[in-house]
PDB file of C-alpha atoms in Angstrom:
ATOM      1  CA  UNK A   1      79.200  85.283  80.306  1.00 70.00           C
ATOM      2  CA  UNK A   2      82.116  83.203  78.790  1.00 79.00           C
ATOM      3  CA  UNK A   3      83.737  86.625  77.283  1.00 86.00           C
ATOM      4  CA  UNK A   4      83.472  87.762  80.825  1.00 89.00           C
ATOM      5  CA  UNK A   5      85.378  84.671  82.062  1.00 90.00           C
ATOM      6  CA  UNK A   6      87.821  85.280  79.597  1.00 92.00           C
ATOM      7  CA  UNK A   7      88.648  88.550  79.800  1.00 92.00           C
ATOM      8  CA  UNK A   8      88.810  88.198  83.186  1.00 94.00           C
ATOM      9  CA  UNK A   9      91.724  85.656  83.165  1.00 95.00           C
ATOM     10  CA  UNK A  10      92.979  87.801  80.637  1.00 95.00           C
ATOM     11  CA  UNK A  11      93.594  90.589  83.074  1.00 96.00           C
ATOM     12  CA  UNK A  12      94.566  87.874  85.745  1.00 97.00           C
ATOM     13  CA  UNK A  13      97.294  86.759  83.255  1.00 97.00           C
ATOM     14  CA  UNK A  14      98.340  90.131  82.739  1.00 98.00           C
ATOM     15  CA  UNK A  15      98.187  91.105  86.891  1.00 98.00           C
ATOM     16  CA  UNK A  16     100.367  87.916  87.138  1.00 98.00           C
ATOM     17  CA  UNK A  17     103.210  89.149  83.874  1.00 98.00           C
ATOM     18  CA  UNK A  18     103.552  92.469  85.888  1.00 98.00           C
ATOM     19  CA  UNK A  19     104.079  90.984  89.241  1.00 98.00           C
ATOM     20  CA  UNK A  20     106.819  88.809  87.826  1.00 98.00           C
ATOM     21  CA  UNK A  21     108.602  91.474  85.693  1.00 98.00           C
ATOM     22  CA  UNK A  22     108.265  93.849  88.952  1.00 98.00           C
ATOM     23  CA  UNK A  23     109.588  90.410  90.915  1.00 98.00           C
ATOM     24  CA  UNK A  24     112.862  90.088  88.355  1.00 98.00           C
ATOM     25  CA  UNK A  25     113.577  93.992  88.710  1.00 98.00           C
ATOM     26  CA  UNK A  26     113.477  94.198  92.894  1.00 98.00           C
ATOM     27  CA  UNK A  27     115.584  91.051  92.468  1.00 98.00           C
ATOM     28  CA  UNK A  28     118.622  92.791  89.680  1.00 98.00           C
ATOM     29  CA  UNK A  29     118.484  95.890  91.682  1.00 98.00           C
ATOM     30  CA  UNK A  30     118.809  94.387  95.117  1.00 98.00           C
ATOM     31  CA  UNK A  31     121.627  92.955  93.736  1.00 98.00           C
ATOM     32  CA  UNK A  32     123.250  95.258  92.405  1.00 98.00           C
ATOM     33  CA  UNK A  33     123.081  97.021  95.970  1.00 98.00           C
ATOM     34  CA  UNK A  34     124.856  94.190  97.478  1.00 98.00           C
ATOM     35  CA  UNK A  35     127.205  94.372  94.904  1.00 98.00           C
ATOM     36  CA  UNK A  36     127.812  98.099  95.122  1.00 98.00           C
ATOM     37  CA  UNK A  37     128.235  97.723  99.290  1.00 98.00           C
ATOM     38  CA  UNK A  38     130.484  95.100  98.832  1.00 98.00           C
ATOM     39  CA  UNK A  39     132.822  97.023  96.591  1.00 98.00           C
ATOM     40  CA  UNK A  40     132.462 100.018  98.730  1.00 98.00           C
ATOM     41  CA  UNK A  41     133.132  98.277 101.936  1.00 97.00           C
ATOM     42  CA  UNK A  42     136.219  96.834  99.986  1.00 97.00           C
ATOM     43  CA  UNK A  43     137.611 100.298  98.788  1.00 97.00           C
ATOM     44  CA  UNK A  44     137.004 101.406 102.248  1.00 97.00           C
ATOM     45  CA  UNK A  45     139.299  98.559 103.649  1.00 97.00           C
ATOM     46  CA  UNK A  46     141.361  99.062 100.904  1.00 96.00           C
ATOM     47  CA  UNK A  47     141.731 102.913 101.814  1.00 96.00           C
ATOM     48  CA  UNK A  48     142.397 102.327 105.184  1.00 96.00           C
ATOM     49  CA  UNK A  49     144.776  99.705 104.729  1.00 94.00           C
ATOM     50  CA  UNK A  50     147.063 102.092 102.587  1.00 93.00           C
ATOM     51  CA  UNK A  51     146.399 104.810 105.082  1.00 93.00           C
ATOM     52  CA  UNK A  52     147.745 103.120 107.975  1.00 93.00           C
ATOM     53  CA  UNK A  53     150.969 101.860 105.580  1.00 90.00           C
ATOM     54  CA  UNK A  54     151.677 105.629 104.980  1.00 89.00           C
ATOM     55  CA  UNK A  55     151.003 106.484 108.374  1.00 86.00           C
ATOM     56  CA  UNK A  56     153.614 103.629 109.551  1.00 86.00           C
ATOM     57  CA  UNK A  57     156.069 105.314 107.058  1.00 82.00           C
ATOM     58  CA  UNK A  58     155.739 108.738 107.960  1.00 73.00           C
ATOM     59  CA  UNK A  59     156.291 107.859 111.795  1.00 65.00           C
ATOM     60  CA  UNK A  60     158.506 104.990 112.374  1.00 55.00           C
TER      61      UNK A  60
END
C-alpha cells in the first residue's frame, strides 16, 4: 500500500513538473506574440508615415 502512495505522488509530482513547464512555454510564446504585433504595428506606422511624406513630396 505505501509503494502505491508513493508512486502515486510520484506521478502527481510529475503531472504537476509538466503543467508548469507547459505554463512557462504558453507564457514565452505569448510573449513573443505581443512582441512580434507590436513591432509589426510599428513598421506599419512606420510605413505609412514615410508613405504619406513621399506622397506630400510628389504632390505639393
Amino acid at each position: 500500500m505505501k509503494r502505491n502512495a508513493q508512486a502515486a505522488i510520484e506521478y502527481l509530482m510529475m503531472i504537476a513538473i509538466v503543467l508548469i513547464i507547459v505554463f512557462v512555454v504558453v507564457q514565452m510564446v505569448r510573449r513573443t506574440i505581443i512582441n512580434a504585433a507590436q513591432n509589426i504595428q510599428n513598421l506599419t506606422q512606420t510605413i505609412v508615415e514615410e508613405l504619406q511624406k513621399a506622397k506630400e513630396g510628389v504632390n505639393p
